[in-house]
Amino acid sequence: MVEEKWSLERFCLSPEFKNFYSQFLWSFPIERFDFIGITEYYETEMAYFSDQILGAKLQIVEKNKNPSKDSTNSSYFEDSGLRERIEQYHSKDIFLYKQAINMRLKRC
């Protein structure tokens, strides 16, 4: 990827990574997980995980955080068409993500 200088589009629509998380889970139902952290809610997810799952307070460390990204700038995609193509291409992973979001909503 790096040596071949793939574009974001090439990376996101590559057959090598299509529905990567769905493949990794081998259709294992995510409802069987006690916790799935959502990166967009990193601080609260880590606080919940450390308290409820580990039973200890962890120091929250942020690395590789985009300093110009904030909650008002909700998307990195300027091209909504590309985002739609990526979401369609990775539809199984998008479904998993939506399930995880719903699990978080119920938990919160």
Short mmCIF file of N, CA and C in Angstrom, two decimals:
data_model
loop_
_atom_site.label_atom_id
_atom_site.label_comp_id
_atom_site.label_asym_id
_atom_site.label_seq_id
_atom_site.Cartn_x
_atom_site.Cartn_y
_atom_site.Cartn_z
N MET A 1 0.83 -1.19 0.00
CA MET A 1 0.00 0.00 0.00
C MET A 1 0.87 1.25 0.00
N VAL A 2 1.81 1.29 0.93
CA VAL A 2 2.67 2.47 1.04
C VAL A 2 3.62 2.54 -0.15
N GLU A 3 4.26 1.43 -0.43
CA GLU A 3 5.22 1.41 -1.55
C GLU A 3 4.54 1.70 -2.87
N GLU A 4 3.30 1.24 -3.03
CA GLU A 4 2.56 1.47 -4.26
C GLU A 4 1.81 2.80 -4.26
N LYS A 5 1.87 3.51 -3.13
CA LYS A 5 1.25 4.85 -2.99
C LYS A 5 -0.24 4.81 -3.32
N TRP A 6 -0.93 3.89 -2.65
CA TRP A 6 -2.38 3.80 -2.85
C TRP A 6 -3.06 5.08 -2.42
N SER A 7 -4.07 5.46 -3.17
CA SER A 7 -4.92 6.59 -2.77
C SER A 7 -5.88 6.09 -1.68
N LEU A 8 -6.55 7.03 -1.03
CA LEU A 8 -7.56 6.65 -0.04
C LEU A 8 -8.63 5.79 -0.69
N GLU A 9 -9.06 6.18 -1.88
CA GLU A 9 -10.10 5.41 -2.59
C GLU A 9 -9.62 3.99 -2.89
N ARG A 10 -8.41 3.86 -3.37
CA ARG A 10 -7.86 2.53 -3.69
C ARG A 10 -7.80 1.66 -2.43
N PHE A 11 -7.36 2.26 -1.33
CA PHE A 11 -7.28 1.53 -0.08
C PHE A 11 -8.65 1.09 0.40
N CYS A 12 -9.60 2.02 0.43
CA CYS A 12 -10.93 1.73 0.97
C CYS A 12 -11.73 0.77 0.11
N LEU A 13 -11.45 0.73 -1.18
CA LEU A 13 -12.21 -0.13 -2.08
C LEU A 13 -11.39 -1.33 -2.56
N SER A 14 -10.35 -1.67 -1.83
CA SER A 14 -9.52 -2.81 -2.24
C SER A 14 -10.17 -4.12 -1.84
N PRO A 15 -10.10 -5.10 -2.71
CA PRO A 15 -10.68 -6.42 -2.38
C PRO A 15 -9.99 -7.06 -1.18
N GLU A 16 -8.73 -6.71 -0.93
CA GLU A 16 -7.99 -7.30 0.19
C GLU A 16 -8.61 -6.95 1.54
N PHE A 17 -9.28 -5.80 1.62
CA PHE A 17 -9.82 -5.33 2.90
C PHE A 17 -11.34 -5.25 2.93
N LYS A 18 -11.99 -5.82 1.91
CA LYS A 18 -13.45 -5.74 1.87
C LYS A 18 -14.05 -6.47 3.07
N ASN A 19 -14.90 -5.74 3.80
CA ASN A 19 -15.58 -6.29 5.00
C ASN A 19 -14.60 -7.03 5.91
N PHE A 20 -13.50 -6.40 6.19
CA PHE A 20 -12.41 -6.99 6.96
C PHE A 20 -12.86 -7.49 8.33
N TYR A 21 -13.65 -6.69 9.04
CA TYR A 21 -14.06 -7.08 10.40
C TYR A 21 -15.06 -8.23 10.37
N SER A 22 -15.92 -8.24 9.40
CA SER A 22 -16.85 -9.35 9.25
C SER A 22 -16.10 -10.65 8.98
N GLN A 23 -15.07 -10.57 8.17
CA GLN A 23 -14.25 -11.75 7.91
C GLN A 23 -13.52 -12.18 9.18
N PHE A 24 -12.99 -11.22 9.90
CA PHE A 24 -12.24 -11.52 11.12
C PHE A 24 -13.11 -12.22 12.15
N LEU A 25 -14.36 -11.79 12.27
CA LEU A 25 -15.27 -12.36 13.27
C LEU A 25 -15.90 -13.68 12.83
N TRP A 26 -15.75 -14.06 11.57
CA TRP A 26 -16.29 -15.33 11.06
C TRP A 26 -17.75 -15.50 11.42
N SER A 27 -18.55 -14.46 11.29
CA SER A 27 -19.98 -14.48 11.60
C SER A 27 -20.27 -14.74 13.08
N PHE A 28 -19.29 -14.54 13.94
CA PHE A 28 -19.52 -14.64 15.38
C PHE A 28 -20.44 -13.50 15.79
N PRO A 29 -21.55 -13.78 16.46
CA PRO A 29 -22.51 -12.71 16.80
C PRO A 29 -21.93 -11.71 17.80
N ILE A 30 -21.95 -10.44 17.45
CA ILE A 30 -21.33 -9.45 18.33
C ILE A 30 -22.12 -9.26 19.63
N GLU A 31 -23.35 -9.73 19.65
CA GLU A 31 -24.14 -9.65 20.88
C GLU A 31 -23.50 -10.49 22.00
N ARG A 32 -22.62 -11.39 21.62
CA ARG A 32 -21.96 -12.25 22.61
C ARG A 32 -20.79 -11.54 23.30
N PHE A 33 -20.41 -10.38 22.80
CA PHE A 33 -19.36 -9.59 23.44
C PHE A 33 -19.96 -8.78 24.58
N ASP A 34 -19.24 -8.70 25.68
CA ASP A 34 -19.68 -7.86 26.79
C ASP A 34 -19.46 -6.39 26.50
N PHE A 35 -18.51 -6.10 25.65
CA PHE A 35 -18.18 -4.70 25.37
C PHE A 35 -17.54 -4.59 24.00
N ILE A 36 -17.97 -3.60 23.24
CA ILE A 36 -17.32 -3.22 21.99
C ILE A 36 -17.14 -1.71 22.06
N GLY A 37 -15.92 -1.26 22.08
CA GLY A 37 -15.65 0.18 22.17
C GLY A 37 -15.81 0.87 20.83
N ILE A 38 -16.36 2.06 20.89
CA ILE A 38 -16.55 2.88 19.69
C ILE A 38 -15.54 4.04 19.75
N THR A 39 -14.67 4.11 18.77
CA THR A 39 -13.58 5.08 18.77
C THR A 39 -14.08 6.52 18.87
N GLU A 40 -15.21 6.82 18.26
CA GLU A 40 -15.72 8.19 18.30
C GLU A 40 -16.03 8.65 19.72
N TYR A 41 -16.16 7.72 20.63
CA TYR A 41 -16.45 8.03 22.04
C TYR A 41 -15.31 7.50 22.91
N TYR A 42 -14.10 7.70 22.47
CA TYR A 42 -12.92 7.08 23.06
C TYR A 42 -12.84 7.27 24.58
N GLU A 43 -12.95 8.50 25.06
CA GLU A 43 -12.78 8.76 26.49
C GLU A 43 -13.83 8.04 27.33
N THR A 44 -15.09 8.16 26.96
CA THR A 44 -16.15 7.53 27.76
C THR A 44 -16.11 6.00 27.62
N GLU A 45 -15.73 5.51 26.44
CA GLU A 45 -15.63 4.07 26.25
C GLU A 45 -14.49 3.49 27.09
N MET A 46 -13.36 4.16 27.12
CA MET A 46 -12.24 3.69 27.93
C MET A 46 -12.58 3.75 29.41
N ALA A 47 -13.28 4.80 29.83
CA ALA A 47 -13.69 4.91 31.23
C ALA A 47 -14.62 3.75 31.61
N TYR A 48 -15.59 3.46 30.75
CA TYR A 48 -16.51 2.35 31.00
C TYR A 48 -15.75 1.02 31.04
N PHE A 49 -14.90 0.80 30.04
CA PHE A 49 -14.15 -0.45 29.95
C PHE A 49 -13.28 -0.66 31.20
N SER A 50 -12.56 0.38 31.58
CA SER A 50 -11.66 0.23 32.72
C SER A 50 -12.44 -0.01 34.01
N ASP A 51 -13.55 0.68 34.18
CA ASP A 51 -14.33 0.56 35.41
C ASP A 51 -15.17 -0.72 35.45
N GLN A 52 -15.95 -0.96 34.40
CA GLN A 52 -16.91 -2.06 34.40
C GLN A 52 -16.32 -3.41 34.00
N ILE A 53 -15.36 -3.42 33.12
CA ILE A 53 -14.80 -4.68 32.63
C ILE A 53 -13.54 -5.05 33.43
N LEU A 54 -12.64 -4.10 33.58
CA LEU A 54 -11.39 -4.40 34.28
C LEU A 54 -11.47 -4.20 35.79
N GLY A 55 -12.40 -3.35 36.22
CA GLY A 55 -12.52 -3.07 37.65
C GLY A 55 -11.38 -2.23 38.19
N ALA A 56 -10.79 -1.43 37.34
CA ALA A 56 -9.68 -0.56 37.74
C ALA A 56 -9.71 0.70 36.88
N LYS A 57 -9.17 1.76 37.40
CA LYS A 57 -9.09 3.01 36.63
C LYS A 57 -7.83 3.00 35.77
N LEU A 58 -8.01 3.22 34.50
CA LEU A 58 -6.87 3.31 33.59
C LEU A 58 -6.65 4.77 33.21
N GLN A 59 -5.41 5.10 33.00
CA GLN A 59 -5.11 6.43 32.49
C GLN A 59 -5.44 6.43 31.00
N ILE A 60 -6.20 7.41 30.57
CA ILE A 60 -6.56 7.49 29.15
C ILE A 60 -5.43 8.19 28.41
N VAL A 61 -4.88 7.49 27.43
CA VAL A 61 -3.77 8.01 26.64
C VAL A 61 -4.24 8.15 25.20
N GLU A 62 -4.04 9.31 24.66
CA GLU A 62 -4.41 9.55 23.26
C GLU A 62 -3.14 9.70 22.44
N LYS A 63 -3.02 8.86 21.43
CA LYS A 63 -1.89 8.94 20.51
C LYS A 63 -2.43 9.03 19.10
N ASN A 64 -1.67 9.69 18.26
CA ASN A 64 -2.03 9.79 16.84
C ASN A 64 -3.40 10.44 16.65
N LYS A 65 -3.71 11.42 17.48
CA LYS A 65 -4.98 12.12 17.39
C LYS A 65 -4.83 13.32 16.46
N ASN A 66 -5.78 13.48 15.58
CA ASN A 66 -5.77 14.61 14.66
C ASN A 66 -6.10 15.89 15.43
N PRO A 67 -5.17 16.82 15.55
CA PRO A 67 -5.42 18.03 16.33
C PRO A 67 -6.47 18.95 15.71
N SER A 68 -6.74 18.81 14.42
CA SER A 68 -7.73 19.67 13.78
C SER A 68 -9.12 19.05 13.76
N LYS A 69 -9.25 17.82 14.25
CA LYS A 69 -10.55 17.13 14.26
C LYS A 69 -11.26 17.45 15.57
N ASP A 70 -12.49 17.91 15.46
CA ASP A 70 -13.30 18.13 16.65
C ASP A 70 -14.71 17.65 16.39
N SER A 71 -15.56 17.75 17.38
CA SER A 71 -16.92 17.22 17.25
C SER A 71 -17.75 17.97 16.22
N THR A 72 -17.40 19.22 15.90
CA THR A 72 -18.18 19.97 14.91
C THR A 72 -17.84 19.54 13.49
N ASN A 73 -16.64 18.98 13.30
CA ASN A 73 -16.22 18.48 12.00
C ASN A 73 -16.39 16.97 12.01
N SER A 74 -17.60 16.50 11.71
CA SER A 74 -17.94 15.11 11.95
C SER A 74 -17.43 14.12 10.90
N SER A 75 -16.97 14.58 9.76
CA SER A 75 -16.56 13.64 8.73
C SER A 75 -15.24 14.06 8.09
N TYR A 76 -14.42 13.09 7.78
CA TYR A 76 -13.19 13.34 7.05
C TYR A 76 -13.44 13.37 5.54
N PHE A 77 -14.62 12.95 5.13
CA PHE A 77 -14.91 12.84 3.70
C PHE A 77 -15.54 14.12 3.17
N GLU A 78 -14.86 14.71 2.21
CA GLU A 78 -15.44 15.85 1.50
C GLU A 78 -16.29 15.35 0.33
N ASP A 79 -15.97 14.19 -0.17
CA ASP A 79 -16.67 13.59 -1.30
C ASP A 79 -17.71 12.59 -0.76
N SER A 80 -18.96 13.03 -0.66
CA SER A 80 -20.00 12.14 -0.11
C SER A 80 -20.24 10.93 -1.01
N GLY A 81 -19.99 11.08 -2.30
CA GLY A 81 -20.13 9.94 -3.22
C GLY A 81 -19.14 8.84 -2.90
N LEU A 82 -17.91 9.21 -2.58
CA LEU A 82 -16.89 8.23 -2.20
C LEU A 82 -17.30 7.55 -0.90
N ARG A 83 -17.77 8.32 0.04
CA ARG A 83 -18.20 7.73 1.32
C ARG A 83 -19.32 6.72 1.08
N GLU A 84 -20.29 7.07 0.24
CA GLU A 84 -21.40 6.15 -0.06
C GLU A 84 -20.90 4.87 -0.72
N ARG A 85 -19.95 4.99 -1.65
CA ARG A 85 -19.39 3.81 -2.32
C ARG A 85 -18.66 2.91 -1.32
N ILE A 86 -17.93 3.53 -0.42
CA ILE A 86 -17.20 2.77 0.61
C ILE A 86 -18.19 2.05 1.52
N GLU A 87 -19.24 2.76 1.94
CA GLU A 87 -20.24 2.14 2.83
C GLU A 87 -20.97 0.99 2.14
N GLN A 88 -21.25 1.12 0.87
CA GLN A 88 -21.88 0.03 0.12
C GLN A 88 -20.92 -1.15 -0.02
N TYR A 89 -19.67 -0.85 -0.34
CA TYR A 89 -18.66 -1.88 -0.55
C TYR A 89 -18.41 -2.69 0.72
N HIS A 90 -18.47 -2.01 1.85
CA HIS A 90 -18.24 -2.65 3.15
C HIS A 90 -19.55 -2.78 3.93
N SER A 91 -20.60 -3.15 3.26
CA SER A 91 -21.93 -3.17 3.87
C SER A 91 -22.02 -4.10 5.08
N LYS A 92 -21.33 -5.21 5.06
CA LYS A 92 -21.35 -6.12 6.21
C LYS A 92 -20.69 -5.48 7.43
N ASP A 93 -19.59 -4.79 7.20
CA ASP A 93 -18.92 -4.10 8.31
C ASP A 93 -19.75 -2.92 8.81
N ILE A 94 -20.41 -2.22 7.91
CA ILE A 94 -21.28 -1.11 8.32
C ILE A 94 -22.41 -1.65 9.18
N PHE A 95 -22.95 -2.80 8.83
CA PHE A 95 -24.00 -3.42 9.63
C PHE A 95 -23.48 -3.74 11.04
N LEU A 96 -22.27 -4.31 11.14
CA LEU A 96 -21.66 -4.59 12.44
C LEU A 96 -21.49 -3.31 13.25
N TYR A 97 -21.02 -2.26 12.59
CA TYR A 97 -20.81 -0.97 13.27
C TYR A 97 -22.13 -0.44 13.83
N LYS A 98 -23.18 -0.51 13.04
CA LYS A 98 -24.49 -0.03 13.51
C LYS A 98 -25.00 -0.87 14.68
N GLN A 99 -24.75 -2.17 14.64
CA GLN A 99 -25.12 -3.03 15.77
C GLN A 99 -24.34 -2.61 17.02
N ALA A 100 -23.06 -2.34 16.87
CA ALA A 100 -22.23 -1.93 18.01
C ALA A 100 -22.70 -0.59 18.57
N ILE A 101 -23.07 0.33 17.68
CA ILE A 101 -23.60 1.63 18.12
C ILE A 101 -24.89 1.42 18.92
N ASN A 102 -25.77 0.57 18.43
CA ASN A 102 -27.02 0.28 19.16
C ASN A 102 -26.73 -0.36 20.52
N MET A 103 -25.76 -1.24 20.58
CA MET A 103 -25.39 -1.84 21.87
C MET A 103 -24.89 -0.76 22.83
N ARG A 104 -24.13 0.19 22.31
CA ARG A 104 -23.64 1.29 23.15
C ARG A 104 -24.80 2.15 23.65
N LEU A 105 -25.74 2.45 22.77
CA LEU A 105 -26.90 3.27 23.16
C LEU A 105 -27.68 2.60 24.28
N LYS A 106 -27.87 1.30 24.18
CA LYS A 106 -28.58 0.57 25.24
C LYS A 106 -27.81 0.58 26.55
N ARG A 107 -26.51 0.47 26.44
CA ARG A 107 -25.66 0.45 27.62
C ARG A 107 -25.63 1.82 28.31
N CYS A 108 -25.66 2.87 27.52
CA CYS A 108 -25.61 4.23 28.07
C CYS A 108 -26.98 4.67 28.54
#
